[in-house]
Amino acid sequence: MERYPYLRKLLLLAGDIALIVISVWLSVQLVNEHMSFSLNTELYYRMLPINIAVICISFGIYGLYTLPKKSYGEIFIGVVLSVVYAFIFIMATSFFLREFAYSRSILTLATVLELILLNGWQYAWWKLECRLDIPKEALLVGSNEECTRVLKRLNVVPQMNYHVCHILPSEAERQEWESALANVDLAIICQDVKLKTKAQIVSRCQQLGKQVMLVPSVYEMYCSGLEIRKIDDIPFFRPQYLNPSLERRSIKRLMDVVLSTAILLLAAIPMAVIGVVIKLDSKGPVFYTQERVGRYGKTFDVYKFRSMRQDAEALSGPVLAGEDDPRITRAGRVLRAMRLDELPQLINVLKGDMSIVGPRPERPFFVEQFQAEIPEYEYRHNVRPGITGMAQVNGKYNTTVYDKLVYDLMYVQKCDIFTDLVILVQTVRVLFQKSSTEGV
């Protein structure tokens, strides 16, 4: 099966179609049993091809037939949007064709069943595809420090099943890595390898049909969003500005206001309970304010539930949180593990200081240090900072500043509603991963 990608896509498509048919059939049967009269079932089956076409075409647009290249957050949002499109399209079609007998109850029930069944099917197939597409043998190229860092991360995720059988230094000669490539399925290239060498390895991997993975530098991140331009007949690539358009910012701001208002209303009572627990656990205020750097470098006060002792930095000054940090209170450990200490930042979102999704805001003290070491760090301030972000769902507290910056700049480059929804779905998953809350 691993050798037949088209067969795999065909089986995935067949499963999608079968589950759509089952969802509609079950909906018709369930509603028909509770009706005092017999429904005209032919009407619903006539609409079925439209339902199948809209969902399957939408799946193709969202890349849901190339699952190993997707995160589950992207798959989940793609399925939800596709099913919603089908719901709207069928509603509009039935109205246009004057089919007023078409039951909205059946349509709604079918939509719910499609969401459940298609998400379950896509998730199961995604796990299978990822397992089938994992290479067995790998070549790692980079400095000793970078290779050690990558190997450590590969060992943390044993289900990745990468077996690094060859390790070569960044300055390795061409004949060395060409010889090693003949015996591996995958080449992993660290960010400190020279650009010319990277290009040669990638080109050779293309010729041999080998997979290749790059640990990206900021330069390569810029190249991930190139626009094609030409002067006369000469093609040019132009990197996109790391600054979202006014249209994207406006839509994002609207979503922020709506979501933050809704969540604050729903979380009002739990937040009151958290406040009482913090008061009973340790001395000091319930809320904690701290100066952070926001959009375009403007500072603001961020609101959080207090998770540390009141005098945590009285003697040490600004210090990043560490693993088993003694300054964190008992209640604070629970709040941090579940990310509940971040809830008051919804007030910052309403005020316009922050967004729900974006790069995490840092303290001025650390921003000055980071910008001195990495000049590109300032570009992450081209958007409002967020409660959660791409670096938070893909990295950990102890992920390096540089790697987090690459994630943040990738987000700044995309920064659209679909990306935000994917990150929100992934945030729910991260809440249940202990490793994501480990300190520096």
Short mmCIF file of C-alpha atoms in Angstrom, two decimals:
data_model
loop_
_atom_site.label_atom_id
_atom_site.label_comp_id
_atom_site.label_asym_id
_atom_site.label_seq_id
_atom_site.Cartn_x
_atom_site.Cartn_y
_atom_site.Cartn_z
CA MET A 1 0.00 0.00 0.00
CA GLU A 2 2.94 2.30 0.77
CA ARG A 3 4.02 2.14 -2.87
CA TYR A 4 0.66 3.12 -4.33
CA PRO A 5 -0.15 6.72 -3.34
CA TYR A 6 -2.97 7.00 -5.90
CA LEU A 7 -4.66 3.91 -4.49
CA ARG A 8 -4.42 5.41 -1.01
CA LYS A 9 -6.04 8.65 -2.18
CA LEU A 10 -8.76 6.69 -3.97
CA LEU A 11 -9.53 4.65 -0.85
CA LEU A 12 -9.65 7.85 1.22
CA LEU A 13 -12.06 9.43 -1.27
CA ALA A 14 -14.23 6.28 -1.34
CA GLY A 15 -14.42 6.33 2.45
CA ASP A 16 -15.45 10.01 2.44
CA ILE A 17 -18.24 9.35 -0.08
CA ALA A 18 -19.47 6.27 1.82
CA LEU A 19 -19.65 8.20 5.11
CA ILE A 20 -21.56 11.08 3.49
CA VAL A 21 -24.09 8.59 2.09
CA ILE A 22 -24.38 6.85 5.48
CA SER A 23 -24.88 10.19 7.25
CA VAL A 24 -27.75 11.21 4.96
CA TRP A 25 -29.33 7.73 5.05
CA LEU A 26 -29.21 7.58 8.86
CA SER A 27 -30.65 11.08 9.15
CA VAL A 28 -33.56 10.23 6.87
CA GLN A 29 -34.27 7.00 8.79
CA LEU A 30 -34.08 8.60 12.24
CA VAL A 31 -36.31 11.55 11.37
CA ASN A 32 -38.76 9.37 9.40
CA GLU A 33 -39.30 7.13 12.44
CA HIS A 34 -40.52 10.08 14.51
CA MET A 35 -42.78 11.62 11.86
CA SER A 36 -46.55 11.07 11.82
CA PHE A 37 -46.44 10.81 8.04
CA SER A 38 -44.07 9.22 5.53
CA LEU A 39 -41.35 11.45 4.09
CA ASN A 40 -40.54 11.69 0.39
CA THR A 41 -37.06 10.12 0.74
CA GLU A 42 -36.33 10.45 -2.99
CA LEU A 43 -35.96 14.21 -2.52
CA TYR A 44 -33.02 13.78 -0.11
CA TYR A 45 -31.21 11.25 -2.28
CA ARG A 46 -31.52 13.59 -5.29
CA MET A 47 -29.62 16.20 -3.26
CA LEU A 48 -26.96 13.66 -2.24
CA PRO A 49 -24.69 14.14 -5.32
CA ILE A 50 -24.56 17.89 -4.59
CA ASN A 51 -23.59 17.16 -0.99
CA ILE A 52 -20.85 14.75 -2.08
CA ALA A 53 -19.51 17.08 -4.77
CA VAL A 54 -19.27 20.16 -2.51
CA ILE A 55 -17.56 18.30 0.33
CA CYS A 56 -15.10 16.37 -1.86
CA ILE A 57 -14.15 19.46 -3.91
CA SER A 58 -13.65 21.43 -0.69
CA PHE A 59 -11.50 18.59 0.68
CA GLY A 60 -9.35 18.87 -2.45
CA ILE A 61 -9.00 22.64 -2.02
CA TYR A 62 -7.94 22.23 1.62
CA GLY A 63 -5.47 19.48 0.73
CA LEU A 64 -7.28 16.75 2.64
CA TYR A 65 -6.18 14.08 0.19
CA THR A 66 -2.50 14.71 1.03
CA LEU A 67 -2.85 14.12 4.75
CA PRO A 68 0.79 13.51 5.82
CA LYS A 69 1.60 17.12 4.89
CA LYS A 70 -1.11 18.43 7.24
CA SER A 71 -1.39 18.89 10.98
CA TYR A 72 -4.55 17.49 12.55
CA GLY A 73 -5.67 21.05 13.32
CA GLU A 74 -5.65 21.84 9.60
CA ILE A 75 -7.54 18.62 8.85
CA PHE A 76 -10.19 19.33 11.50
CA ILE A 77 -10.83 22.89 10.33
CA GLY A 78 -10.84 21.77 6.68
CA VAL A 79 -13.51 19.14 7.42
CA VAL A 80 -15.64 21.59 9.43
CA LEU A 81 -15.53 24.28 6.74
CA SER A 82 -16.25 21.78 3.94
CA VAL A 83 -19.32 20.38 5.70
CA VAL A 84 -20.56 23.90 6.49
CA TYR A 85 -20.17 24.85 2.82
CA ALA A 86 -22.26 21.81 1.84
CA PHE A 87 -24.94 22.77 4.38
CA ILE A 88 -25.18 26.31 3.01
CA PHE A 89 -25.10 25.16 -0.62
CA ILE A 90 -27.89 22.62 -0.13
CA MET A 91 -30.00 25.17 1.75
CA ALA A 92 -29.58 27.62 -1.14
CA THR A 93 -30.22 24.95 -3.79
CA SER A 94 -33.41 23.69 -2.16
CA PHE A 95 -34.70 27.25 -1.94
CA PHE A 96 -33.76 28.01 -5.56
CA LEU A 97 -35.46 24.79 -6.80
CA ARG A 98 -38.52 25.58 -4.63
CA GLU A 99 -38.10 22.30 -2.76
CA PHE A 100 -39.72 23.66 0.41
CA ALA A 101 -40.56 20.14 1.62
CA TYR A 102 -36.84 19.51 2.21
CA SER A 103 -36.60 18.95 5.97
CA ARG A 104 -34.17 21.23 7.78
CA SER A 105 -34.08 18.69 10.61
CA ILE A 106 -32.67 16.03 8.30
CA LEU A 107 -30.15 18.46 6.82
CA THR A 108 -28.97 19.55 10.27
CA LEU A 109 -28.71 15.99 11.58
CA ALA A 110 -26.85 14.87 8.45
CA THR A 111 -24.41 17.77 8.89
CA VAL A 112 -23.69 16.78 12.50
CA LEU A 113 -23.17 13.13 11.54
CA GLU A 114 -20.87 14.15 8.66
CA LEU A 115 -18.77 16.27 11.02
CA ILE A 116 -18.35 13.36 13.44
CA LEU A 117 -17.84 10.53 10.93
CA LEU A 118 -15.64 12.42 8.46
CA ASN A 119 -13.41 13.80 11.22
CA GLY A 120 -13.01 10.33 12.71
CA TRP A 121 -12.24 8.81 9.29
CA GLN A 122 -9.78 11.54 8.33
CA TYR A 123 -8.03 11.27 11.70
CA ALA A 124 -7.68 7.47 11.43
CA TRP A 125 -6.39 7.72 7.85
CA TRP A 126 -4.02 10.56 8.79
CA LYS A 127 -2.45 8.40 11.51
CA LEU A 128 -2.11 5.51 9.03
CA GLU A 129 -0.60 7.74 6.32
CA CYS A 130 1.92 9.24 8.74
CA ARG A 131 3.02 5.79 9.84
CA LEU A 132 3.38 4.57 6.24
CA ASP A 133 5.29 7.67 5.08
CA ILE A 134 7.91 7.71 7.84
CA PRO A 135 11.38 6.94 6.36
CA LYS A 136 13.41 4.24 8.10
CA GLU A 137 16.97 5.48 7.65
CA ALA A 138 18.14 9.11 7.82
CA LEU A 139 21.24 11.22 7.13
CA LEU A 140 21.86 14.19 9.43
CA VAL A 141 24.10 17.05 8.25
CA GLY A 142 25.15 19.91 10.51
CA SER A 143 27.49 21.11 13.24
CA ASN A 144 28.04 18.89 16.28
CA GLU A 145 25.91 21.21 18.44
CA GLU A 146 23.00 21.33 15.97
CA CYS A 147 23.09 17.58 15.29
CA THR A 148 23.03 16.86 19.02
CA ARG A 149 20.01 19.16 19.45
CA VAL A 150 18.10 17.50 16.58
CA LEU A 151 18.95 13.98 17.77
CA LYS A 152 17.72 14.82 21.25
CA ARG A 153 14.37 15.97 19.84
CA LEU A 154 14.05 12.88 17.65
CA ASN A 155 14.52 10.71 20.74
CA VAL A 156 11.81 12.65 22.59
CA VAL A 157 9.28 11.62 19.91
CA PRO A 158 9.89 7.86 19.52
CA GLN A 159 6.83 7.35 17.31
CA MET A 160 8.62 9.35 14.58
CA ASN A 161 10.77 6.22 14.13
CA TYR A 162 13.64 8.10 12.44
CA HIS A 163 16.85 6.08 12.60
CA VAL A 164 19.78 8.41 11.98
CA CYS A 165 22.43 6.06 10.60
CA HIS A 166 24.78 8.71 9.15
CA ILE A 167 25.91 12.02 10.71
CA LEU A 168 28.11 14.38 8.71
CA PRO A 169 29.59 17.76 9.71
CA SER A 170 28.45 21.00 8.04
CA GLU A 171 31.68 21.22 6.03
CA ALA A 172 31.45 17.64 4.69
CA GLU A 173 32.67 17.17 1.12
CA ARG A 174 30.18 16.43 -1.66
CA GLN A 175 31.38 12.88 -2.18
CA GLU A 176 30.79 12.13 1.51
CA TRP A 177 27.12 13.12 1.60
CA GLU A 178 26.45 11.69 -1.89
CA SER A 179 27.78 8.34 -0.70
CA ALA A 180 25.66 8.52 2.46
CA LEU A 181 22.50 9.45 0.51
CA ALA A 182 22.65 6.17 -1.39
CA ASN A 183 21.87 4.25 1.81
CA VAL A 184 19.14 6.40 3.41
CA ASP A 185 15.51 7.38 2.81
CA LEU A 186 15.73 10.89 4.25
CA ALA A 187 18.23 13.74 4.57
CA ILE A 188 17.89 16.16 7.52
CA ILE A 189 19.83 19.40 6.98
CA CYS A 190 20.52 21.67 9.96
CA GLN A 191 20.24 25.45 9.73
CA ASP A 192 24.01 26.07 10.04
CA VAL A 193 24.86 24.26 6.78
CA LYS A 194 25.99 26.63 4.00
CA LEU A 195 23.29 27.63 1.51
CA LYS A 196 25.26 26.26 -1.46
CA THR A 197 25.64 22.87 0.21
CA LYS A 198 21.92 22.81 1.11
CA ALA A 199 21.00 23.48 -2.50
CA GLN A 200 23.26 20.68 -3.71
CA ILE A 201 21.87 18.15 -1.22
CA VAL A 202 18.25 19.07 -2.00
CA SER A 203 18.92 18.80 -5.74
CA ARG A 204 20.55 15.38 -5.32
CA CYS A 205 17.65 14.18 -3.14
CA GLN A 206 15.25 15.19 -5.93
CA GLN A 207 17.25 13.15 -8.43
CA LEU A 208 17.35 10.08 -6.20
CA GLY A 209 13.74 10.34 -5.03
CA LYS A 210 14.81 10.80 -1.40
CA GLN A 211 12.89 12.84 1.16
CA VAL A 212 14.57 15.92 2.60
CA MET A 213 13.88 18.07 5.66
CA LEU A 214 15.43 21.45 6.45
CA VAL A 215 15.78 22.97 9.90
CA PRO A 216 14.88 26.50 8.70
CA SER A 217 16.82 29.69 9.18
CA VAL A 218 15.09 33.08 9.06
CA TYR A 219 16.29 33.52 5.47
CA GLU A 220 14.62 30.28 4.39
CA MET A 221 11.47 31.32 6.19
CA TYR A 222 11.39 34.48 4.03
CA CYS A 223 11.67 32.26 0.95
CA SER A 224 8.64 30.18 1.96
CA GLY A 225 6.19 32.87 0.85
CA LEU A 226 7.61 34.08 -2.45
CA GLU A 227 5.55 35.96 -5.04
CA ILE A 228 6.35 35.39 -8.73
CA ARG A 229 7.18 38.51 -10.72
CA LYS A 230 8.89 39.10 -14.05
CA ILE A 231 10.88 41.82 -15.78
CA ASP A 232 10.40 41.34 -19.52
CA ASP A 233 10.83 37.56 -19.80
CA ILE A 234 13.08 37.06 -16.74
CA PRO A 235 11.28 35.45 -13.75
CA PHE A 236 11.85 36.96 -10.31
CA PHE A 237 10.87 35.90 -6.80
CA ARG A 238 9.82 38.62 -4.37
CA PRO A 239 9.58 37.81 -0.65
CA GLN A 240 6.34 39.02 0.94
CA TYR A 241 6.46 41.81 3.48
CA LEU A 242 6.19 40.57 7.05
CA ASN A 243 3.24 42.85 7.67
CA PRO A 244 -0.39 41.69 7.17
CA SER A 245 -2.69 43.76 4.96
CA LEU A 246 -5.37 46.07 6.38
CA GLU A 247 -8.07 43.64 5.23
CA ARG A 248 -6.55 40.72 7.13
CA ARG A 249 -6.01 42.82 10.24
CA SER A 250 -9.61 44.08 10.18
CA ILE A 251 -11.15 40.60 9.85
CA LYS A 252 -8.83 39.29 12.55
CA ARG A 253 -9.78 42.13 14.90
CA LEU A 254 -13.48 41.43 14.39
CA MET A 255 -12.94 37.76 15.26
CA ASP A 256 -10.93 38.77 18.35
CA VAL A 257 -13.70 41.00 19.71
CA VAL A 258 -16.45 38.43 19.11
CA LEU A 259 -14.52 35.46 20.54
CA SER A 260 -13.05 37.26 23.55
CA THR A 261 -16.47 38.67 24.54
CA ALA A 262 -18.11 35.23 24.26
CA ILE A 263 -15.34 33.46 26.21
CA LEU A 264 -15.33 36.08 28.99
CA LEU A 265 -19.09 35.67 29.44
CA LEU A 266 -18.80 31.87 29.58
CA ALA A 267 -15.73 31.92 31.84
CA ALA A 268 -16.96 34.55 34.32
CA ILE A 269 -17.87 32.04 37.06
CA PRO A 270 -14.79 29.79 36.61
CA MET A 271 -12.57 32.90 36.75
CA ALA A 272 -14.22 33.94 40.02
CA VAL A 273 -13.52 30.47 41.46
CA ILE A 274 -9.87 30.68 40.33
CA GLY A 275 -9.58 34.05 42.08
CA VAL A 276 -10.78 32.54 45.36
CA VAL A 277 -8.34 29.60 45.06
CA ILE A 278 -5.39 31.96 44.45
CA LYS A 279 -6.32 34.02 47.53
CA LEU A 280 -6.56 30.93 49.74
CA ASP A 281 -3.30 29.45 48.41
CA SER A 282 -0.87 32.35 48.95
CA LYS A 283 -0.62 35.98 49.99
CA GLY A 284 -0.91 38.65 47.36
CA PRO A 285 -3.32 39.95 44.72
CA VAL A 286 -5.40 37.70 42.45
CA PHE A 287 -4.28 39.42 39.27
CA TYR A 288 -0.75 40.13 38.17
CA THR A 289 0.17 42.89 35.74
CA GLN A 290 3.44 43.09 33.90
CA GLU A 291 4.83 45.35 31.19
CA ARG A 292 5.12 43.64 27.81
CA VAL A 293 6.07 44.72 24.30
CA GLY A 294 3.19 44.84 21.82
CA ARG A 295 2.62 45.78 18.21
CA TYR A 296 5.28 48.07 16.69
CA GLY A 297 7.24 47.91 19.94
CA LYS A 298 4.63 49.78 22.01
CA THR A 299 4.52 48.59 25.62
CA PHE A 300 1.36 47.70 27.55
CA ASP A 301 0.38 46.01 30.82
CA VAL A 302 -0.64 42.37 30.41
CA TYR A 303 -3.15 40.84 32.83
CA LYS A 304 -2.67 37.34 34.25
CA PHE A 305 -3.78 35.31 37.23
CA ARG A 306 -0.88 35.39 39.71
CA SER A 307 0.95 32.05 39.61
CA MET A 308 4.13 33.03 41.50
CA ARG A 309 4.89 34.32 44.95
CA GLN A 310 4.28 38.04 45.32
CA ASP A 311 8.02 38.75 45.83
CA ALA A 312 9.20 36.29 43.14
CA GLU A 313 11.66 38.69 41.47
CA ALA A 314 12.42 41.03 44.34
CA LEU A 315 16.06 39.92 44.52
CA SER A 316 16.75 38.25 41.18
CA GLY A 317 15.18 40.76 38.81
CA PRO A 318 13.63 39.56 35.50
CA VAL A 319 14.24 35.81 35.07
CA LEU A 320 12.54 33.38 32.68
CA ALA A 321 10.55 30.59 34.33
CA GLY A 322 12.41 27.32 34.73
CA GLU A 323 11.38 23.70 35.21
CA ASP A 324 10.28 23.05 38.85
CA ASP A 325 10.68 26.80 39.48
CA PRO A 326 10.44 27.32 43.30
CA ARG A 327 8.79 30.73 42.79
CA ILE A 328 5.61 29.15 41.40
CA THR A 329 2.82 28.55 43.93
CA ARG A 330 0.84 25.30 44.25
CA ALA A 331 -2.21 26.84 42.60
CA GLY A 332 0.10 28.45 40.05
CA ARG A 333 1.43 25.08 38.89
CA VAL A 334 -2.09 23.89 38.12
CA LEU A 335 -3.00 27.15 36.39
CA ARG A 336 0.16 27.08 34.26
CA ALA A 337 -0.27 23.41 33.35
CA MET A 338 -3.80 24.13 32.08
CA ARG A 339 -2.87 27.60 30.75
CA LEU A 340 -5.68 29.09 32.87
CA ASP A 341 -3.38 31.85 34.13
CA GLU A 342 -3.72 33.39 30.66
CA LEU A 343 -7.53 33.88 30.83
CA PRO A 344 -7.44 37.55 32.03
CA GLN A 345 -5.55 38.42 28.83
CA LEU A 346 -8.93 38.32 27.08
CA ILE A 347 -9.35 41.78 28.63
CA ASN A 348 -6.18 42.84 26.81
CA VAL A 349 -7.72 41.46 23.60
CA LEU A 350 -10.87 43.57 24.06
CA LYS A 351 -8.73 46.65 24.73
CA GLY A 352 -6.79 46.07 21.50
CA ASP A 353 -3.41 45.44 23.16
CA MET A 354 -3.43 41.79 22.12
CA SER A 355 -5.03 39.29 19.77
CA ILE A 356 -6.26 35.78 20.61
CA VAL A 357 -3.67 34.32 18.20
CA GLY A 358 -0.24 35.85 17.64
CA PRO A 359 3.36 35.79 18.91
CA ARG A 360 3.55 35.74 22.70
CA PRO A 361 4.38 39.19 24.14
CA GLU A 362 7.76 39.42 25.85
CA ARG A 363 9.08 41.75 28.54
CA PRO A 364 11.14 44.76 27.37
CA PHE A 365 14.19 43.46 29.28
CA PHE A 366 14.26 40.24 27.22
CA VAL A 367 13.21 41.90 23.96
CA GLU A 368 16.30 44.13 24.09
CA GLN A 369 18.52 41.06 24.60
CA PHE A 370 16.87 39.05 21.83
CA GLN A 371 16.99 41.90 19.30
CA ALA A 372 20.69 42.44 20.03
CA GLU A 373 21.36 38.76 19.26
CA ILE A 374 18.81 38.31 16.45
CA PRO A 375 18.03 41.54 14.51
CA GLU A 376 15.00 39.91 12.78
CA TYR A 377 13.32 39.58 16.18
CA GLU A 378 11.71 43.01 15.75
CA TYR A 379 9.54 41.76 12.84
CA ARG A 380 7.41 39.65 15.20
CA HIS A 381 6.07 42.97 16.51
CA ASN A 382 4.39 43.72 13.16
CA VAL A 383 1.23 42.05 14.52
CA ARG A 384 -0.54 42.20 17.85
CA PRO A 385 0.84 39.66 20.34
CA GLY A 386 -1.44 36.75 21.17
CA ILE A 387 -2.64 34.56 24.02
CA THR A 388 -1.67 31.53 21.95
CA GLY A 389 0.39 31.28 18.80
CA MET A 390 2.19 29.09 16.29
CA ALA A 391 5.30 28.90 18.49
CA GLN A 392 3.18 27.81 21.47
CA VAL A 393 1.36 24.95 19.71
CA ASN A 394 4.46 23.68 17.88
CA GLY A 395 7.13 24.42 20.47
CA LYS A 396 7.50 24.27 24.23
CA TYR A 397 8.53 26.70 26.96
CA ASN A 398 12.09 25.38 26.54
CA THR A 399 12.19 25.69 22.72
CA THR A 400 15.06 27.99 21.71
CA VAL A 401 14.36 31.66 21.09
CA TYR A 402 15.53 31.32 17.48
CA ASP A 403 13.19 28.39 16.74
CA LYS A 404 10.28 30.24 18.33
CA LEU A 405 11.11 33.27 16.22
CA VAL A 406 10.93 31.19 13.02
CA TYR A 407 7.45 29.98 14.05
CA ASP A 408 6.39 33.55 14.89
CA LEU A 409 7.61 34.96 11.57
CA MET A 410 5.87 32.13 9.70
CA TYR A 411 2.67 33.19 11.45
CA VAL A 412 3.22 36.88 10.64
CA GLN A 413 3.67 35.87 7.01
CA LYS A 414 0.38 33.92 6.91
CA CYS A 415 -1.77 35.64 9.55
CA ASP A 416 -5.26 34.78 8.29
CA ILE A 417 -8.48 33.42 9.75
CA PHE A 418 -7.85 29.83 8.62
CA THR A 419 -4.41 29.81 10.28
CA ASP A 420 -5.93 31.25 13.47
CA LEU A 421 -8.63 28.57 13.59
CA VAL A 422 -6.05 25.82 13.07
CA ILE A 423 -3.91 27.20 15.91
CA LEU A 424 -6.93 27.40 18.23
CA VAL A 425 -7.72 23.72 17.55
CA GLN A 426 -4.07 22.79 18.17
CA THR A 427 -4.07 24.83 21.40
CA VAL A 428 -6.74 22.52 22.85
CA ARG A 429 -4.46 19.55 22.15
CA VAL A 430 -1.42 21.28 23.67
CA LEU A 431 -3.31 21.89 26.93
CA PHE A 432 -3.11 18.16 27.64
CA GLN A 433 0.62 17.81 26.90
CA LYS A 434 2.81 18.20 29.97
CA SER A 435 5.97 18.68 27.88
CA SER A 436 4.58 21.88 26.33
CA THR A 437 4.68 23.65 29.71
CA GLU A 438 8.26 22.76 30.66
CA GLY A 439 10.43 25.73 31.61
CA VAL A 440 13.67 26.92 30.04
#
